Coordinates of C-alpha atoms in Angstrom, one line a residue:
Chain F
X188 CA -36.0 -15.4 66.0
X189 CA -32.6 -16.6 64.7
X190 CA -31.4 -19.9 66.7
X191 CA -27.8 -20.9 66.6
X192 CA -27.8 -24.0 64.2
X193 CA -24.8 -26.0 65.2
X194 CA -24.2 -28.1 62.1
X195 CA -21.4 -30.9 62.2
X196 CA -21.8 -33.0 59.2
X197 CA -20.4 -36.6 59.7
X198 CA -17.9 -37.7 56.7
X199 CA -18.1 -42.0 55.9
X200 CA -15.1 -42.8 54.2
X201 CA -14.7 -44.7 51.7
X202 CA -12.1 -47.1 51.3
X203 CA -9.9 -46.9 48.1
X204 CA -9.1 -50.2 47.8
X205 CA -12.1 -52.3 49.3
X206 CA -15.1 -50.1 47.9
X207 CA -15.6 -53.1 45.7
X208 CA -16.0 -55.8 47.7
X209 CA -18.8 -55.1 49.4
X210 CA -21.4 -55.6 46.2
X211 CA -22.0 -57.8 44.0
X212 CA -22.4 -55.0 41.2
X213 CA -19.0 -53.8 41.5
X214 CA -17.3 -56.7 41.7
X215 CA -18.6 -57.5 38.4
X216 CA -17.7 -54.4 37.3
X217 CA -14.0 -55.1 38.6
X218 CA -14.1 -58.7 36.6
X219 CA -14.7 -56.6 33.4
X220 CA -11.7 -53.8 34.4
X221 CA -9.0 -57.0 35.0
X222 CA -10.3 -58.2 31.4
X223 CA -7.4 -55.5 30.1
X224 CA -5.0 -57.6 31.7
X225 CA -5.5 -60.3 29.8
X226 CA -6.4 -58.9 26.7
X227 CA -3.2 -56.2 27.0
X228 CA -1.0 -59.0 28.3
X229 CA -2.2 -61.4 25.4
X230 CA -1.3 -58.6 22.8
X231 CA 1.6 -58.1 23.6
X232 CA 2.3 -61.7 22.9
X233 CA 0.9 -61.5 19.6
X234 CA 3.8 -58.8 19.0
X235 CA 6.3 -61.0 20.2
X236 CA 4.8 -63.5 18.0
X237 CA 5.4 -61.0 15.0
X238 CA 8.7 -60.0 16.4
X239 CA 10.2 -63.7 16.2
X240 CA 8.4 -64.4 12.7
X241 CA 10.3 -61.4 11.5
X242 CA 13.5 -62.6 13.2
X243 CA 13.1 -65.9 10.8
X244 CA 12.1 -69.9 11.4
X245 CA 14.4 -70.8 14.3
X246 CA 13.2 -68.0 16.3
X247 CA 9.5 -68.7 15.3
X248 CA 9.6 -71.9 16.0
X249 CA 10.8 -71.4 19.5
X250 CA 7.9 -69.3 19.8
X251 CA 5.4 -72.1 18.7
X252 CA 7.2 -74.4 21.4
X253 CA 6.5 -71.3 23.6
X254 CA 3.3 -71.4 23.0
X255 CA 3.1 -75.0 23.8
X256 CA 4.4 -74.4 27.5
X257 CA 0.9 -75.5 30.1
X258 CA 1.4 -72.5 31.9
X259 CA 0.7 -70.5 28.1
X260 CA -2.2 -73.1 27.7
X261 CA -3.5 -72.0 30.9
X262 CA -2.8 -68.2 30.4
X263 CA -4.6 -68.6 26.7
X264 CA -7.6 -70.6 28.1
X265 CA -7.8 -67.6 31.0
X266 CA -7.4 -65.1 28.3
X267 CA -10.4 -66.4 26.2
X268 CA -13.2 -66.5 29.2
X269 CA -11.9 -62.4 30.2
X270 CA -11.8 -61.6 26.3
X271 CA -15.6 -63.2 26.0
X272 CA -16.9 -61.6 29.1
X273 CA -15.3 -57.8 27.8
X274 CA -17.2 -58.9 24.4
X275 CA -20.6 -59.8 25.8
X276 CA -20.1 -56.6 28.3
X277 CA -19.5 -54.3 25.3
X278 CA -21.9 -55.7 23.0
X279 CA -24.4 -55.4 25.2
X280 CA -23.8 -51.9 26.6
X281 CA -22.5 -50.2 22.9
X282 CA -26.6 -49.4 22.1
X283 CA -26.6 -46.7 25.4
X284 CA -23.6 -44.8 23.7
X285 CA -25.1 -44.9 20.2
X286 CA -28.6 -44.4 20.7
X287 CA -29.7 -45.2 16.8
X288 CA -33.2 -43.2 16.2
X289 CA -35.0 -44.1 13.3
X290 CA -38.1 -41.8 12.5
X291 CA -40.2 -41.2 16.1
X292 CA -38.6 -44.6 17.6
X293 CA -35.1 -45.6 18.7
X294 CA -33.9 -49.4 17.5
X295 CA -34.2 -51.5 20.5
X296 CA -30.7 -52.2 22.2
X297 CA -31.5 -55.4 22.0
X298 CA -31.6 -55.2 17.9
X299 CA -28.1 -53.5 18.1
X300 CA -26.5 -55.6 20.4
X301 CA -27.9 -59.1 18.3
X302 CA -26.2 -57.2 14.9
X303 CA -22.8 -57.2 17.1
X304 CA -23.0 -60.7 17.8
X305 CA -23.7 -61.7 14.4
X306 CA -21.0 -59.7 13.1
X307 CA -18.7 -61.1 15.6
X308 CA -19.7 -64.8 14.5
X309 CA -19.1 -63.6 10.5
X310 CA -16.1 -62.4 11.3
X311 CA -14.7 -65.0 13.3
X312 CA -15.9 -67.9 11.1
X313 CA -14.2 -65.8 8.6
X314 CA -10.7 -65.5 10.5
X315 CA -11.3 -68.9 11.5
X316 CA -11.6 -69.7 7.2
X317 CA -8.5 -67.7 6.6
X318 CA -6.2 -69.3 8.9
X319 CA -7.1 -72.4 7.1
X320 CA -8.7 -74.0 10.6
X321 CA -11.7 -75.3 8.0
Chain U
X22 CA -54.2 -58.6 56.8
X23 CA -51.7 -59.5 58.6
X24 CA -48.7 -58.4 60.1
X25 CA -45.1 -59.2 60.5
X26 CA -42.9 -57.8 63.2
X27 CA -40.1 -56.6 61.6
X28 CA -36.5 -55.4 63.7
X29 CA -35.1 -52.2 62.0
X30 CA -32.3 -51.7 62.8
X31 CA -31.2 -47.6 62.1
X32 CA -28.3 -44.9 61.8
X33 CA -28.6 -42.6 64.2
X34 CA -26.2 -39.3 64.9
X35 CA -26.9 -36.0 66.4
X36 CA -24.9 -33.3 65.4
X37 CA -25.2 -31.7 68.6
X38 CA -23.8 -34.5 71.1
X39 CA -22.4 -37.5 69.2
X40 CA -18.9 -37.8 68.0
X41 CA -19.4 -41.3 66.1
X42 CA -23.0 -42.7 64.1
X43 CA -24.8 -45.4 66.1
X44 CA -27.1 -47.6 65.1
X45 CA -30.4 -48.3 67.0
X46 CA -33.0 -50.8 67.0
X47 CA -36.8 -51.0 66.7
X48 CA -39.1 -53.1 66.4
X49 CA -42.2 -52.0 64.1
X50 CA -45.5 -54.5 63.4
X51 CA -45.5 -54.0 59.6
X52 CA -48.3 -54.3 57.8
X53 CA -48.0 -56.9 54.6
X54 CA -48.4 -53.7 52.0
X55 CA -46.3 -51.1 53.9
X56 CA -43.1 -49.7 52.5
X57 CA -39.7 -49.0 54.2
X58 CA -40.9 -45.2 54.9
X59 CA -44.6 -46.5 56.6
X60 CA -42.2 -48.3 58.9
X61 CA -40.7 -45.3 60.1
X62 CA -43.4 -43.1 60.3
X63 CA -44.6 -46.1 62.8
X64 CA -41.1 -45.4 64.5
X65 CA -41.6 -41.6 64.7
X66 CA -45.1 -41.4 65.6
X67 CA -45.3 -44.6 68.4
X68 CA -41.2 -45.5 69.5
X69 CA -39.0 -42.5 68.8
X70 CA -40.3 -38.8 67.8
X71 CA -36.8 -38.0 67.7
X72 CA -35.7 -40.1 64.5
X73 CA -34.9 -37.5 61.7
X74 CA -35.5 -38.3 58.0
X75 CA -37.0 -36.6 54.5
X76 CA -39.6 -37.5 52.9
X77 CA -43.3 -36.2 51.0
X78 CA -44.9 -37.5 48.6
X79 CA -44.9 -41.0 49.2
X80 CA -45.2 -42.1 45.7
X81 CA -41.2 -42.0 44.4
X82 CA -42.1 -38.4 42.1
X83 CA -40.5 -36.2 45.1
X84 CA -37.4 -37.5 45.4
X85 CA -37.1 -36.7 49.0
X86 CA -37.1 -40.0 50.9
X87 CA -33.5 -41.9 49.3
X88 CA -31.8 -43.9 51.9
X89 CA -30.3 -47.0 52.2
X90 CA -31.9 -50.1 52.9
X91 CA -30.0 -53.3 53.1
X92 CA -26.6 -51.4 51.7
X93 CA -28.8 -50.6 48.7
X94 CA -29.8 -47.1 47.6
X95 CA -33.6 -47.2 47.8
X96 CA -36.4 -44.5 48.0
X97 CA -38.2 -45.7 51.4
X98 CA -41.4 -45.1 49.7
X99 CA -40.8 -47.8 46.7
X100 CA -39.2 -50.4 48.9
X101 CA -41.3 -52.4 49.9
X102 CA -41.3 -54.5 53.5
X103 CA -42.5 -57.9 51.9
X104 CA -39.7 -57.7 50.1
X105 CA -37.2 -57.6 53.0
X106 CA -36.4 -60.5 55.7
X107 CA -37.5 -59.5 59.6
X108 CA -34.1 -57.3 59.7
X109 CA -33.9 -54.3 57.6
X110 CA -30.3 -52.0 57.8
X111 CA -31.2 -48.2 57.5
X112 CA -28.3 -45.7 56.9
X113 CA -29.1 -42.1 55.0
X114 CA -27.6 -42.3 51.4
X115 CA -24.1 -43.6 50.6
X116 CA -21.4 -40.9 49.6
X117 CA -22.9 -37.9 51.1
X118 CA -22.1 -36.3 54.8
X119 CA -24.8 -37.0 57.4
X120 CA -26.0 -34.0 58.5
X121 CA -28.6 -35.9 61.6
X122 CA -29.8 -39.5 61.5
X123 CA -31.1 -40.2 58.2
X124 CA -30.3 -36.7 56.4
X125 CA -27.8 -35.7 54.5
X126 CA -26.5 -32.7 53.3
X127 CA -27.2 -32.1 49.9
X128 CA -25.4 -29.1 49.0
X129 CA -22.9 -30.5 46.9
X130 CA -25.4 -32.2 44.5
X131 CA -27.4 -28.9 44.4
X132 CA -24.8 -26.6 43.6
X133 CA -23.4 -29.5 40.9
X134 CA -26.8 -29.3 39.5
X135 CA -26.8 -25.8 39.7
X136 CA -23.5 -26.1 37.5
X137 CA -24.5 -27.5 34.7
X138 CA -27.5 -24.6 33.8
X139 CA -30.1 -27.2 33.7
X140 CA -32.8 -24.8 32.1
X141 CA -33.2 -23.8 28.2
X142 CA -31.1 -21.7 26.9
X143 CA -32.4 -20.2 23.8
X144 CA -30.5 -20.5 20.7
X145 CA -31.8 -16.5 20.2
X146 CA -33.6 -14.1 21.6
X147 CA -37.0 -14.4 20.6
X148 CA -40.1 -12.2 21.3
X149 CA -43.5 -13.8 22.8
X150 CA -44.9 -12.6 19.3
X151 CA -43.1 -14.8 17.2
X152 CA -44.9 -17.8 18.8
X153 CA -44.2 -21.1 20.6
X154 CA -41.4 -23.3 19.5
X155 CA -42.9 -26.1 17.7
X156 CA -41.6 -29.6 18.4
X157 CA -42.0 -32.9 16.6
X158 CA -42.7 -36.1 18.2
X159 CA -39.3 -37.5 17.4
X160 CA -37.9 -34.4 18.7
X161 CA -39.5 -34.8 21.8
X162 CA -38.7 -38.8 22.1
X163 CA -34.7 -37.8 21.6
X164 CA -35.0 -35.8 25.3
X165 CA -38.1 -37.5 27.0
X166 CA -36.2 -40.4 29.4
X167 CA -33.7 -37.8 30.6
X168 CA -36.7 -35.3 32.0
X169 CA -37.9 -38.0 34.4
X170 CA -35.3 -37.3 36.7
X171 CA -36.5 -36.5 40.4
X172 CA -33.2 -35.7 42.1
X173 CA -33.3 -38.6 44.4
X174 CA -29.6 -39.1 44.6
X175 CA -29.7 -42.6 44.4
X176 CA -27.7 -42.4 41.9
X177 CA -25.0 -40.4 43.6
X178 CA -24.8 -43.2 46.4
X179 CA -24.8 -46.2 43.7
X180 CA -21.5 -44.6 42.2
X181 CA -18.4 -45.7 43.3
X182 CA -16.7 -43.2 41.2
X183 CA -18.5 -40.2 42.9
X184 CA -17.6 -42.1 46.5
X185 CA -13.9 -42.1 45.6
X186 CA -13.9 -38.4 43.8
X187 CA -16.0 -36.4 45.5
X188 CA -15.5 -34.0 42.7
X189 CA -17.2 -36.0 40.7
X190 CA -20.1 -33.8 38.9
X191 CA -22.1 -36.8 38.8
X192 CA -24.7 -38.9 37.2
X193 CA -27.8 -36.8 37.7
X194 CA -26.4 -33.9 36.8
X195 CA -24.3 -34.3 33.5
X196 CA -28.1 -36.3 32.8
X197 CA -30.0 -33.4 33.4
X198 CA -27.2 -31.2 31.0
X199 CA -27.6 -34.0 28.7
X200 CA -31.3 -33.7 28.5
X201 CA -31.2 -29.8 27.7
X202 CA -28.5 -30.5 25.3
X203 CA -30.4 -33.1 22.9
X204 CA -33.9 -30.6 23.4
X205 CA -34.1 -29.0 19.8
X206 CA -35.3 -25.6 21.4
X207 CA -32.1 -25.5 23.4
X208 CA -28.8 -23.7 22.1
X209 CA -26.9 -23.7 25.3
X210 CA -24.8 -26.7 25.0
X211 CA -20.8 -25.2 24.2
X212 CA -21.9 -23.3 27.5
X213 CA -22.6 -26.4 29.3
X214 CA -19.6 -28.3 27.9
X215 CA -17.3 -25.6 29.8
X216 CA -18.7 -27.8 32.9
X217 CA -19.5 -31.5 31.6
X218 CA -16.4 -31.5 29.4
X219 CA -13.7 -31.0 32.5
X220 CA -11.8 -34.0 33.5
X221 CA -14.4 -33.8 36.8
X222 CA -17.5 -33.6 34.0
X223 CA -18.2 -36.7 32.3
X224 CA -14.3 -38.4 32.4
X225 CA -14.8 -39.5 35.4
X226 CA -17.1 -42.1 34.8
X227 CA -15.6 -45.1 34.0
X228 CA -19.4 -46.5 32.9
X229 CA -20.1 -48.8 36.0
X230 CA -23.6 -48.4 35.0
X231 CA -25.0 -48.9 38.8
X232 CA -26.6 -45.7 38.7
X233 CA -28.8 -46.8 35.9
X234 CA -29.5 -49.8 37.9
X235 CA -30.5 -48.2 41.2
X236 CA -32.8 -45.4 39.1
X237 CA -36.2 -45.3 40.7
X238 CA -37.5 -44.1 37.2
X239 CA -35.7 -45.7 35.0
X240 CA -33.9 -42.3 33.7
X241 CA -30.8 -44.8 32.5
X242 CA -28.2 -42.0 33.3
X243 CA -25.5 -44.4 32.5
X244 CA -26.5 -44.0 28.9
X245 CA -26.7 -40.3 28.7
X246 CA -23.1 -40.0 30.0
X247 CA -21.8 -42.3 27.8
X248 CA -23.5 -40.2 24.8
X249 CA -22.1 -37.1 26.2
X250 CA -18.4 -38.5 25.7
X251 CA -19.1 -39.1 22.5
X252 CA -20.4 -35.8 21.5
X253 CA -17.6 -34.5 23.6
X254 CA -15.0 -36.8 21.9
X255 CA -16.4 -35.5 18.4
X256 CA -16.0 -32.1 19.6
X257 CA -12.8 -32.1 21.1
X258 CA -11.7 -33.8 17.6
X259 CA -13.1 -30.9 15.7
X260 CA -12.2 -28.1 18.4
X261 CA -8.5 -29.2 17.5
X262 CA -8.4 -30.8 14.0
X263 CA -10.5 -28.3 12.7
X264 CA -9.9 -25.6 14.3
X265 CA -11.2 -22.8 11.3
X266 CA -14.8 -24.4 12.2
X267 CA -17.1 -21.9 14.2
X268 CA -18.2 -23.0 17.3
Chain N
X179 CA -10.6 -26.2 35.5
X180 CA -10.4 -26.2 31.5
X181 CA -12.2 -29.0 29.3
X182 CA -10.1 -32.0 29.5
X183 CA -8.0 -33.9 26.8
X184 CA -9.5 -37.0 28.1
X185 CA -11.1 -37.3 24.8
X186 CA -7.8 -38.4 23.0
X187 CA -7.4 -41.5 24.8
X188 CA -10.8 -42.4 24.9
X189 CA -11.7 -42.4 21.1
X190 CA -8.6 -44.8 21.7
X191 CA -10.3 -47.0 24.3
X192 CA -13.5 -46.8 22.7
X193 CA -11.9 -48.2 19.1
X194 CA -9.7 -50.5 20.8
X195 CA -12.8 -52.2 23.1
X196 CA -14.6 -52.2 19.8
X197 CA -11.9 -54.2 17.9
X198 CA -10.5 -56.5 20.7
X199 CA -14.0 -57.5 21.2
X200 CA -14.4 -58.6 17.9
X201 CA -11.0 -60.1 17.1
X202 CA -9.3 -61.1 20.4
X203 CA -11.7 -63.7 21.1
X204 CA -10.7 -65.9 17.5
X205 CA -7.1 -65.0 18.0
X206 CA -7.4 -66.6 21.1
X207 CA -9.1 -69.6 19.5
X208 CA -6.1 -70.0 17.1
X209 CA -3.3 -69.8 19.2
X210 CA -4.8 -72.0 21.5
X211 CA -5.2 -74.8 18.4
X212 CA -1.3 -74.3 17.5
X213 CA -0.5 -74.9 21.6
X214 CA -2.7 -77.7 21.5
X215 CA -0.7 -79.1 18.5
X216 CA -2.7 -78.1 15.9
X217 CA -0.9 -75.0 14.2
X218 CA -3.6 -73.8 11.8
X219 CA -2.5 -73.5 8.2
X220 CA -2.0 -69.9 8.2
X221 CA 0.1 -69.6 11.9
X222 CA 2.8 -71.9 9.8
X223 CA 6.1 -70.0 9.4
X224 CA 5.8 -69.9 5.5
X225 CA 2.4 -68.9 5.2
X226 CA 2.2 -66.5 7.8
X227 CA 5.4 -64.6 6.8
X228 CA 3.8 -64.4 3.2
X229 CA 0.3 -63.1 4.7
X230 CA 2.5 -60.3 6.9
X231 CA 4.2 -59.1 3.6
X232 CA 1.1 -58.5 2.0
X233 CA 0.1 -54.6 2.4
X234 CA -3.4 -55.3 4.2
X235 CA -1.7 -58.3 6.1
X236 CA 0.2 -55.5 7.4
X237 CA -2.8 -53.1 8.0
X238 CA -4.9 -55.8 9.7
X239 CA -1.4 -57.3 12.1
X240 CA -1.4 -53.3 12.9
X241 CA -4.6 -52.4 13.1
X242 CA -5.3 -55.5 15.8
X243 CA -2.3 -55.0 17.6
X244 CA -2.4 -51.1 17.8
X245 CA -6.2 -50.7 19.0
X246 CA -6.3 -53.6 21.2
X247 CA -3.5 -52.3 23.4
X248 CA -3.9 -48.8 23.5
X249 CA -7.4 -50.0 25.0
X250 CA -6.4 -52.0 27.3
X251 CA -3.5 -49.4 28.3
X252 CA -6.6 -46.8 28.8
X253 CA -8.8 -49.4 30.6
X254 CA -5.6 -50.4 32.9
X255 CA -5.1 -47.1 34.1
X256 CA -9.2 -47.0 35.3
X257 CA -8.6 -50.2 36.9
X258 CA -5.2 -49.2 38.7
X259 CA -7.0 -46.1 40.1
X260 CA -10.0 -48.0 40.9
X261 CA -7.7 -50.4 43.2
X262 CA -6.5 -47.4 44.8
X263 CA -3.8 -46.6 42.8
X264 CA -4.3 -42.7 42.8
X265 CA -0.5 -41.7 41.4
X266 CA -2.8 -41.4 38.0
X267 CA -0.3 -39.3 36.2
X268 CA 2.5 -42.0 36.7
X269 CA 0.2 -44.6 36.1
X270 CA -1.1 -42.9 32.9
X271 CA 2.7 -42.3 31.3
X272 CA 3.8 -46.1 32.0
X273 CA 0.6 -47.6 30.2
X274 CA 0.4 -45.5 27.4
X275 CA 4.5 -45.5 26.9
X276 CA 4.1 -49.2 26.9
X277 CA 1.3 -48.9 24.0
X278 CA 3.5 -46.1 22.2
X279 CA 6.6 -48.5 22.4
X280 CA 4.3 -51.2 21.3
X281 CA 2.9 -49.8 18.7
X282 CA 6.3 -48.4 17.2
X283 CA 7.8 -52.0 17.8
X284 CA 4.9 -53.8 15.7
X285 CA 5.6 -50.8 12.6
X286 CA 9.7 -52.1 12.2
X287 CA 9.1 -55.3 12.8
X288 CA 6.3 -55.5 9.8
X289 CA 8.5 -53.3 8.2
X290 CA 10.9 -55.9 8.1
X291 CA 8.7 -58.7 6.9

């Protein structure tokens, strides 16, 4: 016997624009999306930076006394906690997209994500060296 | 043993007569080593034989029982009530239709999965005579996370991706294509890319990673999507810079 | 629907994370010391001219500049569409014109140092 099954599914929405503030999760997956702003915006600088060092010392110098403006001091201090937080988040994710198997077992992520952070402190102390800081 | 009496609080709709979900409220006497799902059973059997939800096996390898507890994905056989204050929220799984009370309808996911020919495709036809395929250990350890899947759908309901795009082929799913992909028996995987490879495939992830983090089995689908860009990145590289290379 | 060309701008995204996570973070550091009145040897107008003019100055100035924005471009048009910003295609043409125009500007002006 065949019953009439009256089926109407109920649809939750989702909102486009609030999804993310309802869990802690995303919203710390939102703090490491808004990184790009600062790292794209801080770029961007450094090219303006080479722009005026190509245009000669006047204009590089302005750029210096740019640089020396609070609300750059406060955009470059902002700029450093977003571009550490993308560069703990990727260290610490890049061993699920490279999956290194030696022999039987795979290299824990841990063990890949340590040789990016010791990298990262070789080649800053090397920048660091070069730009004559020590 | 004791007990605690617990107030859960529950998403109710009926296809048949109610425009809008509700939400209703019980009060269950929950033993200290009950889960989420013992609580409802209570409901169904003693308050409210009406209250319509999935569930078997009661030990988180059916997949049947996913629901949301708190706002959390959860299976209601693996959450467990001492781990909840005296108020527990129940709503059926985030980011699928509710089809009555706590089911949903699981069509899309099915057909998705359905998509992405999770089975082995041989890389050719061989006769039973010529044997078993023979597998080494680190053969098998390349695949083995990605066959613990159960279908649960938490995953589905953790992503916000798939809640924005319904589209979305999803975590499970481009997992489970994954998992036949990286199995050395398998030689199915340029048919499989036709599927995981299309903007509504893997590019939609953006690699929020919740779906990893509300796996009941700790399948880590996060990292098999993220492996499939790159082997799709690779390919697409090859595909079009190399084109003279057989596929 | 056909496999998608997603995977161009990705490999870009995934290079650029990879070198802005590595880099940015000391670049910050030094421009931070020349704000705070320290210029660091190097940043000087002399020296830094002469380590642009070098060939692999000019590879590394690139290289830095070029991955780091076409990531962030990639990873701003997620975000934009993740605030509910769904015109993806606009979205997609201003970010990555701003990276092409970027990356262009950053090849005359070493060019010219």
């Amino acid at each position: 016997m065949a019953e009439q099954v009256n089926r109407k599914p109920y649809v939750r929405e989702v909102s486009p624009t609030r999804w993310f503030l309802r869990d802690r999760r995303y919203m710390r997956y939102m703090a490491r999306e808004v990184t790009c702003l600062f790292i794209g915006a801080y770029t961007l600088m450094l090219l303006v930076g080479i722009a005026r060092l190509a245009q000669g010392p006047a204009a590089y110098e302005a750029f210096l006394a740019a640089l020396r403006e609070p609300a750059s001091i406060v955009f470059q201090v902002l700029t450093l906690g977003f571009a550490l937080y993308h560069t703990t988040t990727w260290f610490n994710v890049t061993p699920k997209a490279l999956p290194l198997q030696i022999g039987e077992e795979f290299v824990p992520g841990g063990a890949v994500a340590g040789a990016h952070y010791v990298l990262w402190a070789l080649i800053s102390v090397v920048i660091l060296f070069l730009a004559g800081v020590f | 043993m004791s007990e605690r009496l617990m107030q859960l609080e529950v998403l109710r709709y009926n296809p048949e007569s109610d425009g809008e979900t509700r939400f209703q409220s019980y009060e269950v006497p929950c033993r200290d080593e009950w889960v989420v799902l013992d609580a409802l059973n209570y409901v169904k059997e003693h308050l409210d034989p009406t209250l319509s939800y999935r569930w078997s096996c009661h030990m988180a390898v059916c997949g049947s029982c996913g629901m949301m507890v708190n706002g959390e994905p959860k299976l209601a056989c693996k959450a467990f009530v001492r781990d909840y204050p005296e108020h527990i929220r129940i709503e059926p799984l985030a980011h699928f239709p509710v089809e009555r009370d706590l089911v949903t309808v699981i069509e899309d996911f099915v057909s998705k999965l359905a998509s992405v020919k999770p089975y082995l495709i041989p890389k050719k036809e061989q006769p039973l005579s010529s044997g078993e395929y023979l597998q080494t250990p680190a053969q098998l350890k390349k695949y083995k996370q990605y066959t613990l899947c159960i279908n649960c759908m938490l995953c589905y309901s953790a992503c916000p991706e798939y809640g924005l795009i319904p589209a979305f082929i999803g975590p499970a799913a481009i997992t489970l294509a994954h998992r036949y992909n990286q199995d050395s028996r398998d030689g199915g995987r340029n048919e499989r890319q036709e599927v995981i490879a299309q903007q509504v495939g893997v590019w939609e992830c953006n690699f929020v990673g919740a779906c990893s983090e509300v796996c009941p089995k700790h399948v880590d689908p996060a990292s098999a999507l993220q492996q499939v860009k790159v082997a799709s990145t690779m390919d697409w590289y090859k595909e079009h810079l190399m084109p003279w290379l057989n596929k | 629907m056909a496999k998608s060309n997603k995977p161009i701008v990705w490999g870009l995204f995934a290079a650029g994370g990879t070198v802005s996570a590595f880099v940015i973070p000391v670049l910050v550091l030094l421009t931070l010391l020349a704000a705070l009145g320290h210029v660091p040897t190097t940043l000087a107008y002399d020296n830094l001219r002469g380590f642009a003019a070098s060939w692999w100055g000019k590879i590394a100035i690139f290289g830095v500049i070029f991955f780091s924005l076409w990531g962030s471009a990639h990873r701003l048009r997620i975000t934009c569409f993740d605030f509910g910003l769904r015109a993806d295609t606009l979205v997609a043409t201003v970010v990555y014109a701003v990276a092409a125009v970027g990356s262009v500007a950053t090849v005359v002006y070493l060019a010219a140092l």
